[in-house]
Coordinates of C-alpha atoms in Angstrom, one line a residue:
X2 CA -3.6 -28.0 6.9
X3 CA -2.6 -25.6 4.1
X4 CA 0.8 -24.4 2.8
X5 CA -0.1 -21.1 4.5
X6 CA 0.0 -23.0 7.9
X7 CA 3.5 -24.5 7.2
X8 CA 5.0 -21.4 5.6
X9 CA 2.9 -18.4 6.4
X10 CA 2.7 -15.5 4.0
X11 CA 4.1 -12.4 5.8
X12 CA 1.0 -10.4 6.8
X13 CA 1.6 -6.7 6.1
X14 CA -0.6 -3.7 5.8
X15 CA -1.6 -2.5 2.3
X16 CA -2.5 1.2 2.1
X17 CA -4.2 0.7 -1.3
X18 CA -6.8 -1.4 0.5
X19 CA -7.6 1.1 3.2
X20 CA -11.2 2.4 3.3
X21 CA -9.7 5.9 3.5
X22 CA -8.1 5.3 0.1
X23 CA -11.0 3.4 -1.5
X24 CA -13.5 6.0 -0.2
X25 CA -11.5 8.8 -1.8
X26 CA -11.5 7.1 -5.2
X27 CA -15.2 6.5 -5.0
X28 CA -15.8 10.2 -4.2
X29 CA -13.7 11.3 -7.1
X30 CA -16.0 9.3 -9.4
X31 CA -19.1 10.9 -8.0
X32 CA -20.2 8.2 -5.4
X33 CA -21.1 8.6 -1.7
X34 CA -19.4 5.7 0.2
X35 CA -19.7 5.3 3.9
X36 CA -17.3 7.2 6.0
X37 CA -14.5 4.8 7.1
X38 CA -14.9 6.0 10.7
X39 CA -18.2 4.2 11.0
X40 CA -18.0 1.5 8.3
X41 CA -18.4 -2.2 8.4
X42 CA -15.4 -3.9 6.8
X43 CA -14.8 -7.5 5.7
X44 CA -11.4 -8.8 4.7
X45 CA -11.4 -12.2 2.9
X46 CA -8.0 -13.9 3.1
X47 CA -6.9 -11.8 6.1
X48 CA -4.0 -14.2 7.0
X49 CA -2.8 -13.2 10.5
X50 CA -4.4 -9.8 10.4
X51 CA -1.5 -7.7 9.3
X52 CA -3.7 -5.6 7.0
X53 CA -7.0 -5.4 8.9
X54 CA -5.8 -5.1 12.5
X55 CA -4.2 -1.6 11.8
X56 CA -7.4 -0.5 10.3
X57 CA -9.4 -1.6 13.3
X58 CA -6.9 0.2 15.5
X59 CA -7.2 3.3 13.3
X60 CA -11.0 3.3 13.3
X61 CA -12.2 2.3 16.7
X62 CA -15.9 3.1 16.0
X63 CA -16.0 1.0 12.8
X64 CA -16.6 -2.8 12.7
X65 CA -14.2 -5.3 11.2
X66 CA -14.4 -9.0 10.2
X67 CA -11.5 -11.1 9.0
X68 CA -11.9 -14.5 7.3
X69 CA -9.2 -16.9 6.3
X70 CA -8.9 -20.7 5.6
X71 CA -5.7 -21.0 7.7
X72 CA -6.6 -21.9 11.4
X73 CA -3.0 -21.2 12.4
X74 CA -3.0 -17.7 11.0
X75 CA -6.4 -16.9 12.4
X76 CA -5.2 -18.0 15.8
X77 CA -2.3 -15.5 15.5
X78 CA -4.6 -12.8 14.4
X79 CA -6.9 -13.3 17.4
X80 CA -3.9 -13.1 19.7
X81 CA -2.8 -9.8 18.2
X82 CA -6.2 -8.3 18.5
X83 CA -6.4 -9.4 22.1
X84 CA -3.0 -8.0 22.9
X85 CA -4.0 -4.7 21.4
X86 CA -7.4 -4.7 23.3
X87 CA -9.3 -4.3 20.0
X88 CA -13.0 -5.0 20.6
X89 CA -14.2 -4.0 17.1
X90 CA -12.8 -6.9 15.2
X91 CA -13.7 -10.6 14.8
X92 CA -11.8 -13.4 13.1
X93 CA -13.2 -16.6 11.5
X94 CA -11.2 -19.6 10.3
X95 CA -13.3 -20.9 7.4
X96 CA -13.5 -21.3 3.7
X97 CA -15.5 -18.6 2.0
X98 CA -17.4 -21.4 0.2
X99 CA -18.6 -22.8 3.4
X100 CA -19.1 -19.7 5.5
X101 CA -22.7 -18.3 5.7
X102 CA -22.6 -14.5 5.7
X103 CA -26.4 -14.5 6.1
X104 CA -27.8 -11.0 5.3
X105 CA -24.8 -9.1 6.7
X106 CA -24.0 -6.0 4.7
X107 CA -20.5 -4.6 4.4
X108 CA -19.4 -1.1 3.3
X109 CA -16.0 -2.3 2.3
X110 CA -15.0 -5.8 1.2
X111 CA -11.2 -6.4 0.8
X112 CA -9.7 -9.5 -1.0
X113 CA -6.0 -8.8 -1.6
X114 CA -4.0 -11.7 -3.2
X115 CA -6.9 -14.2 -3.2
X116 CA -8.8 -14.3 -6.5
X117 CA -6.1 -15.6 -8.9
X118 CA -4.9 -18.2 -6.3
X119 CA -8.1 -20.1 -5.7
X120 CA -10.2 -22.5 -7.9
X121 CA -13.0 -21.3 -10.1
X122 CA -15.8 -22.2 -7.7
X123 CA -14.1 -20.1 -4.9
X124 CA -13.7 -17.2 -7.4
X125 CA -17.4 -17.4 -8.1
X126 CA -18.2 -17.4 -4.4
X127 CA -16.0 -14.4 -3.8
X128 CA -17.8 -12.4 -6.4
X129 CA -21.2 -13.8 -5.1
X130 CA -20.4 -12.5 -1.6
X131 CA -19.5 -9.1 -3.0
X132 CA -22.7 -9.0 -5.0
X133 CA -24.9 -10.1 -2.1
X134 CA -23.3 -8.6 0.9
X135 CA -22.1 -5.2 -0.2
X136 CA -24.1 -2.3 1.2
X137 CA -25.9 0.0 -1.2
X138 CA -22.9 2.3 -1.5
X139 CA -20.4 -0.3 -0.7
X140 CA -17.0 -0.9 -2.4
X141 CA -15.2 -4.2 -3.1
X142 CA -11.5 -4.3 -3.6
X143 CA -10.2 -7.5 -5.4
X144 CA -6.6 -7.9 -6.6
X145 CA -5.4 -10.5 -9.0
X146 CA -2.8 -11.5 -11.6
X147 CA -3.6 -10.5 -15.1
X148 CA -2.8 -11.3 -18.7
X149 CA -1.0 -10.5 -20.9
X150 CA 1.7 -9.6 -18.4
X151 CA 1.7 -13.0 -16.7
X152 CA 2.2 -14.9 -19.9
X153 CA 6.0 -14.7 -19.6
X154 CA 5.9 -15.3 -15.9
X155 CA 3.8 -18.4 -16.4
X156 CA 6.8 -20.0 -18.1
X157 CA 9.0 -19.5 -15.0
X158 CA 6.2 -20.8 -12.8
X159 CA 5.9 -23.9 -15.0
X160 CA 9.7 -24.5 -14.8
X161 CA 9.7 -24.4 -11.0
X162 CA 6.5 -26.5 -10.7
X163 CA 7.9 -29.2 -13.0
X164 CA 11.2 -29.4 -11.1
X165 CA 9.7 -29.3 -7.6
X166 CA 6.7 -31.6 -8.3
X167 CA 8.3 -34.6 -6.6
X168 CA 8.8 -32.9 -3.3
X169 CA 5.9 -32.7 -0.8
X170 CA 7.5 -30.6 1.9
X171 CA 6.9 -26.9 1.1
X172 CA 10.3 -25.8 2.3
X173 CA 12.0 -28.4 0.0
X174 CA 9.8 -27.4 -2.9
X175 CA 11.0 -23.8 -2.5
X176 CA 14.7 -24.9 -2.3
X177 CA 14.3 -27.0 -5.5
X178 CA 12.6 -24.1 -7.2
X179 CA 15.5 -21.8 -6.4
X180 CA 17.9 -24.5 -7.7
X181 CA 15.9 -24.5 -10.9
X182 CA 16.1 -20.8 -11.3
X183 CA 19.9 -20.9 -10.8
X184 CA 20.2 -23.7 -13.3
X185 CA 18.3 -21.8 -15.9
X186 CA 20.2 -18.6 -15.2
X187 CA 23.6 -20.3 -15.4
X188 CA 22.9 -22.0 -18.6
X189 CA 21.5 -19.0 -20.5
X190 CA 24.5 -16.7 -20.1
X191 CA 25.7 -17.2 -23.6
X192 CA 22.3 -16.7 -25.1
X193 CA 20.8 -13.4 -26.4
X194 CA 17.4 -12.2 -27.4
X195 CA 14.1 -11.1 -25.8
X196 CA 13.4 -14.5 -24.2
X197 CA 16.7 -14.4 -22.3
X198 CA 16.1 -10.8 -21.2
X199 CA 12.7 -11.5 -19.9
X200 CA 13.8 -14.6 -18.0
X201 CA 17.0 -12.8 -16.6
X202 CA 15.0 -9.9 -15.3
X203 CA 12.4 -12.1 -13.5
X204 CA 14.9 -14.6 -12.2
X205 CA 17.0 -11.8 -10.7
X206 CA 13.8 -10.3 -9.1
X207 CA 12.8 -13.7 -7.6
X208 CA 16.2 -14.5 -6.2
X209 CA 15.9 -11.5 -3.8
X210 CA 12.4 -12.4 -2.6
X211 CA 11.3 -14.4 0.4
X212 CA 10.6 -18.2 0.4
X213 CA 7.0 -17.5 1.4
X214 CA 6.5 -15.2 -1.6
X215 CA 8.0 -17.8 -4.0
X216 CA 5.9 -20.6 -2.5
X217 CA 2.6 -18.8 -2.6
X218 CA 3.0 -16.7 -5.7
X219 CA 4.6 -19.4 -8.0
X220 CA 4.3 -22.8 -6.5
X221 CA 0.7 -23.0 -5.3
X222 CA -1.5 -25.6 -7.1
X223 CA -3.6 -22.7 -8.4
X224 CA -2.4 -19.5 -9.9
X225 CA -4.8 -18.5 -12.8
X226 CA -4.2 -15.1 -14.2
X227 CA -7.0 -13.8 -16.4
X228 CA -7.7 -11.0 -18.8
X229 CA -9.4 -7.9 -17.3
X230 CA -12.4 -8.2 -19.5
X231 CA -13.0 -11.8 -18.3
X232 CA -12.9 -10.6 -14.7
X233 CA -15.3 -7.7 -15.4
X234 CA -17.8 -10.0 -17.2
X235 CA -17.9 -12.4 -14.2
X236 CA -18.3 -9.5 -11.8
X237 CA -21.2 -8.3 -14.0
X238 CA -22.9 -11.7 -13.7
X239 CA -23.1 -11.0 -9.9
X240 CA -24.6 -7.5 -10.3
X241 CA -21.3 -5.7 -9.9
X242 CA -19.8 -2.8 -12.0
X243 CA -16.2 -1.9 -12.4
X244 CA -15.6 1.4 -10.8
X245 CA -11.9 1.9 -11.3
X246 CA -8.5 0.7 -10.0
X247 CA -6.9 1.3 -6.6
X248 CA -3.9 2.5 -8.6
X249 CA -5.5 5.5 -10.3
X250 CA -2.4 6.2 -12.3
X251 CA -3.0 3.0 -14.3
X252 CA -6.3 4.4 -15.6
X253 CA -5.1 7.8 -16.9
X254 CA -4.9 7.9 -20.7
X255 CA -2.6 10.9 -20.5
X256 CA 0.1 8.6 -19.3
X257 CA 0.3 7.1 -22.8
X258 CA 1.6 8.9 -25.9
X259 CA -0.7 11.2 -27.8
X260 CA -1.6 8.7 -30.6
X261 CA -2.5 6.0 -28.1
X262 CA -4.5 8.3 -25.9
X263 CA -6.5 9.8 -28.8
X264 CA -7.3 6.3 -30.1
X265 CA -8.4 4.9 -26.8
X266 CA -10.4 8.0 -26.0
X267 CA -12.8 7.1 -28.8
X268 CA -13.7 3.9 -27.0
X269 CA -16.8 4.6 -24.8
X270 CA -16.9 1.2 -23.1
X271 CA -14.7 1.6 -20.0
X272 CA -14.0 -2.1 -19.7
X273 CA -12.8 -2.3 -23.3
X274 CA -10.7 0.8 -22.9
X275 CA -9.0 -0.7 -19.8
X276 CA -8.4 -4.0 -21.6
X277 CA -6.6 -2.2 -24.4
X278 CA -4.5 -0.4 -22.0
X279 CA -3.5 -3.7 -20.4
X280 CA -2.5 -5.0 -23.8
X281 CA -0.3 -2.0 -24.4
X282 CA 1.3 -2.0 -21.0
X283 CA 1.7 -5.8 -20.7
X284 CA 0.0 -5.5 -17.3
X285 CA 0.5 -8.3 -14.8
X286 CA -1.5 -7.2 -11.7
X287 CA -4.7 -5.4 -11.0
X288 CA -6.4 -4.0 -8.0
X289 CA -10.0 -3.6 -9.2
X290 CA -12.8 -1.8 -7.3
X291 CA -16.4 -3.0 -7.8
X292 CA -19.7 -1.5 -6.8
X293 CA -23.3 -2.5 -7.1
X294 CA -24.9 -2.0 -10.5
X295 CA -27.0 1.2 -10.9
X296 CA -24.8 3.6 -9.0
X297 CA -24.3 6.9 -10.7
X298 CA -20.6 6.7 -11.6
X299 CA -19.3 9.9 -13.2
X300 CA -15.8 9.8 -14.5
X301 CA -15.7 13.5 -15.4
X302 CA -13.8 14.9 -12.5
X303 CA -14.8 18.3 -11.0
X304 CA -13.3 20.4 -8.2
X305 CA -16.3 19.7 -6.0
X306 CA -15.3 16.0 -5.9
X307 CA -12.1 17.0 -4.1
X308 CA -13.9 18.3 -1.1
X309 CA -12.9 16.4 2.0
X310 CA -10.0 14.6 0.4
X311 CA -6.4 14.9 1.5
X312 CA -3.4 14.7 -0.7
X313 CA -0.1 12.7 -0.2
X314 CA 2.9 13.7 -2.3
X315 CA 4.5 10.5 -3.8
X316 CA 7.6 12.4 -5.0
X317 CA 10.2 14.5 -3.1
X318 CA 12.6 17.2 -4.3
X319 CA 15.6 15.8 -6.1
X320 CA 17.7 18.8 -4.8
X321 CA 16.8 21.2 -1.9
X322 CA 15.4 24.5 -2.8
X323 CA 17.0 27.6 -1.4
X324 CA 14.5 29.1 1.1
X325 CA 15.2 32.5 -0.3
X326 CA 13.9 31.4 -3.6
X327 CA 10.5 30.2 -2.4
X328 CA 7.8 31.7 -4.6
X329 CA 10.2 32.3 -7.5
X330 CA 10.9 28.8 -8.6
X331 CA 9.5 28.0 -12.1
X332 CA 10.6 24.4 -12.4
X333 CA 11.5 21.6 -9.9
X334 CA 12.8 18.1 -10.5
X335 CA 11.3 15.3 -8.3
X336 CA 12.2 11.8 -7.4
X337 CA 9.8 9.1 -6.3
X338 CA 9.9 8.5 -2.5
X339 CA 9.8 4.7 -3.0
X340 CA 11.8 4.2 -6.2
X341 CA 14.8 6.5 -6.8
X342 CA 14.9 5.6 -10.5
X343 CA 11.5 7.2 -11.1
X344 CA 11.8 10.9 -11.8
X345 CA 9.3 13.7 -12.3
X346 CA 9.1 17.4 -13.1
X347 CA 6.8 20.2 -12.1
X348 CA 6.7 23.5 -14.1
X349 CA 5.0 26.8 -13.4
X350 CA 5.5 29.1 -10.5
X351 CA 2.2 28.5 -8.8
X352 CA 2.2 24.7 -8.8
X353 CA 5.9 24.6 -7.9
X354 CA 5.1 26.6 -4.8
X355 CA 2.1 24.3 -4.1
X356 CA 4.2 21.1 -4.3
X357 CA 6.9 22.6 -2.1
X358 CA 4.3 23.5 0.5
X359 CA 2.9 19.9 0.4
X360 CA 6.4 18.6 1.0
X361 CA 7.0 21.0 3.8
X362 CA 3.9 19.8 5.6
X363 CA 4.6 16.1 5.0
X364 CA 3.9 13.7 6.6
X365 CA 0.7 15.6 7.2
X366 CA -1.8 15.3 4.4
X367 CA -3.2 18.6 3.3
X368 CA -6.7 19.3 1.9
X369 CA -7.1 21.3 -1.3
X370 CA -8.0 24.4 0.6
X371 CA -5.0 24.0 2.9
X372 CA -2.7 23.7 -0.1
X373 CA -4.2 26.8 -1.7
X374 CA -3.9 28.8 1.6
X375 CA -0.3 27.7 2.1
X376 CA 0.6 28.6 -1.6
X377 CA -1.0 32.1 -1.1
X378 CA 1.3 32.8 1.8
X379 CA 4.3 32.1 -0.4
X380 CA 2.9 33.9 -3.5
X381 CA 1.8 37.1 -1.9
X382 CA 1.7 39.0 -5.2
X383 CA -0.9 36.7 -6.8
X384 CA -4.7 36.7 -6.2
X385 CA -6.5 33.8 -4.6
X386 CA -8.6 32.9 -7.6
X387 CA -5.7 32.6 -10.0
X388 CA -3.9 30.4 -7.4
X389 CA -7.0 28.2 -6.8
X390 CA -7.6 27.7 -10.5
X391 CA -4.0 26.7 -11.2
X392 CA -3.5 24.5 -8.1
X393 CA -6.9 22.7 -8.6
X394 CA -6.2 21.8 -12.3
X395 CA -2.7 20.5 -11.5
X396 CA -3.9 18.6 -8.4
X397 CA -6.5 16.8 -10.5
X398 CA -3.9 15.8 -13.0
X399 CA -1.5 14.7 -10.2
X400 CA -4.0 12.2 -8.8
X401 CA -3.9 10.4 -12.1
X402 CA -0.3 10.8 -13.1
X403 CA 0.9 9.3 -9.9
X404 CA 2.4 12.4 -8.3
X405 CA -0.2 12.4 -5.5
X406 CA -2.3 9.9 -3.7
X407 CA -5.6 10.6 -2.1
X408 CA -7.4 9.6 1.2
X409 CA -10.6 10.5 2.9
X410 CA -9.5 10.9 6.5
X411 CA -9.3 14.0 8.5
X412 CA -7.4 12.7 11.6
X413 CA -3.7 13.4 11.3
X414 CA -0.7 11.7 12.9
X415 CA 1.2 13.5 15.7
X416 CA 4.2 15.6 14.7
X417 CA 4.8 17.3 18.1
X418 CA 4.9 14.5 20.7
X419 CA 3.4 14.8 24.1
X420 CA 5.4 14.6 27.4
X421 CA 4.9 10.8 27.2
X422 CA 4.9 10.0 23.4
X423 CA 2.8 7.1 22.2
X424 CA 3.4 5.0 19.1
X425 CA 0.6 3.5 16.9
X426 CA -0.5 0.3 18.7
X427 CA 0.0 -2.2 15.8
X428 CA 3.4 -0.7 15.1
X429 CA 4.4 -1.0 18.7
X430 CA 3.3 -4.7 18.8
X431 CA 4.8 -5.7 15.4
X432 CA 8.1 -4.0 16.1
X433 CA 8.8 -6.7 18.7
X434 CA 8.4 -9.4 16.0
X435 CA 9.6 -7.9 12.7
X436 CA 11.4 -4.9 11.1
X437 CA 8.4 -3.8 9.0
X438 CA 5.5 -2.1 10.8
X439 CA 2.3 -0.3 9.9
X440 CA 1.9 3.4 10.5
X441 CA -1.1 5.6 11.0
X442 CA -1.9 5.4 7.2
X443 CA -1.4 1.6 6.9
X444 CA 1.9 2.3 5.1
X445 CA 4.8 -0.1 5.7
X446 CA 7.7 1.4 7.6
X447 CA 11.0 -0.4 7.8
X448 CA 12.8 0.0 11.2
X449 CA 16.4 -0.6 12.1
X450 CA 17.2 -2.8 15.1
X451 CA 18.0 0.3 17.1
X452 CA 14.7 1.9 16.2
X453 CA 12.8 -1.2 17.1
X454 CA 14.5 -1.1 20.5
X455 CA 13.6 2.5 21.2
X456 CA 10.0 2.1 19.9
X457 CA 9.1 -0.5 22.5
X458 CA 9.4 2.3 25.1
X459 CA 7.3 4.8 23.2
X460 CA 4.2 3.4 24.8
X461 CA 2.6 6.5 26.4
X462 CA 4.0 5.6 29.8
X463 CA 7.5 7.0 29.5
X464 CA 9.0 10.5 29.2
X465 CA 11.9 11.1 26.9
X466 CA 14.1 11.1 30.0
X467 CA 12.7 7.7 31.1
X468 CA 13.2 6.3 27.6
X469 CA 16.9 7.4 27.9
X470 CA 17.2 5.7 31.2
X471 CA 15.9 2.4 29.7
X472 CA 18.4 2.7 26.8
X473 CA 21.2 3.1 29.4
X474 CA 20.3 -0.3 30.8
X475 CA 20.6 -1.9 27.4
X476 CA 24.0 -0.2 26.9
X477 CA 25.2 -1.5 30.2
X478 CA 24.2 -5.1 29.1
X479 CA 26.0 -4.7 25.8
X480 CA 22.7 -4.9 23.9
X481 CA 23.0 -1.4 22.4
X482 CA 25.8 1.0 21.5
X483 CA 25.5 4.8 21.3
X484 CA 28.0 6.4 18.9
X485 CA 29.1 9.9 17.9
X486 CA 31.2 10.5 14.7
X487 CA 31.5 6.7 14.3
X488 CA 33.0 6.1 17.8
X489 CA 31.2 4.5 20.7
X490 CA 30.4 7.0 23.5
X491 CA 31.7 5.9 26.9
X492 CA 29.2 6.1 29.8
X493 CA 31.8 8.0 31.8
X494 CA 31.9 10.9 29.3
X495 CA 30.9 14.2 30.7
X496 CA 28.2 14.8 28.1
X497 CA 26.9 11.2 28.1
X498 CA 23.4 12.1 29.4
X499 CA 23.1 14.9 26.8
X500 CA 24.0 12.4 24.0
X501 CA 21.3 10.0 25.3
X502 CA 18.7 12.8 25.5
X503 CA 19.5 14.0 22.0
X504 CA 19.5 10.5 20.6
X505 CA 16.0 9.8 22.0
X506 CA 14.7 13.1 20.8
X507 CA 16.0 12.4 17.3
X508 CA 14.4 9.0 17.3
X509 CA 11.1 10.4 18.4
X510 CA 11.4 12.8 15.5
X511 CA 12.0 10.0 13.0
X512 CA 8.9 8.2 14.3
X513 CA 6.8 11.3 14.0
X514 CA 8.0 11.9 10.4
X515 CA 7.1 8.3 9.6
X516 CA 3.5 8.8 10.9
X517 CA 4.1 6.3 13.8
X518 CA 3.0 8.6 16.6
X519 CA -0.6 9.1 17.7
X520 CA -2.4 11.3 20.3

């Protein structure tokens, strides 16, 4: 029995591991990965299937395998797959060291949160499997803690390990580790300096995180961060080449100041260049993509490489734009959709119009041609070639500066629900157990209790009217309250049914805008 059996790590979806995302990155660098729709995918350390099950549901013609050491979590994963009637996924409870993959070939191998948390022989075996079992054009995704960023965090881990070493029960270890954090925080209040600032920031972050995260990230027997160049060298020993990072923004020299960029540009060795960037940024975590040696990687990006890709805006407008001004805007301020403290700015009439069109279409992901066509409608006074040239150049930069994400996937979520709307299967299932569910794109969507209640009836069997009738039953039982202007609506009110109808329609709209509805 492992600590993952006694205190399971929450098993969520990770969009950065999705074959649609990995395939897009490989195509940008000139490779020809297998289409996710028909791929063979292996996830090592799949836990209870929170990441791989949504992928299997999303790509019914592809084949998926999940491997994890925890028998308890594999049992849960099998139950989920059975409930969702997924026939294209298999789960195995075994150690990667013991399991024989034979001559199976996988187009995508995913190992998220495994490499740094296992002993050296398991790390070697993981890279060996990638080297031996990747298909010719296959991609391996491996995430791990890195140095130098983890040097300061190692001090905090050592503190917690030292204090909790005499407790065998995982829950008690976590409690004592939290007591240690509080003790250190309380007794450093009068101190000043960089050491205090570093500890304060990390302790504050850890205090708000779950027990399972604290246990598995900081209190496991093994947590060995490494320098990137060390990881790349070990991968090379197994016939693997570093392609890039799942976080493309981290690779872009233009995100550093001009002096740093010009100096690093002189380094031709990509691994050395990346290592120097890690030194500069004090990086603590990497999501590296590996491919078989000998593939023709080309990091000089061209417009042709963008064919088939779809673009996701990561920023939204800080302030609404007057619709009468569309096509005239020369500058817009943006704010990150996930982190309000991250700001951005777009300048130039053409690309401002393009960004606004991408946001108007969201949550649909547009192709480059669709962005150009939409921009042309807004800028009727400009010729197509001028618009294409400007939009393409800016989109290429946006991929690497973090303004846009990319996927290779042409199936869109549903924005206009059918008569009997249907939610994405894994989201429907998980909403009965937790507040965070995966959407069509493997993104995590946080639902309120009310939204979770409504979503269970969005199962393709109920009309909006029938969903409203179901909600009435919950209201009658005191399990749900419908309010208007902050006041509960009485069931005897003349417009009671209209409120119910409008509420359900609004909820369906929220689900659609969160990419939770499917055809």
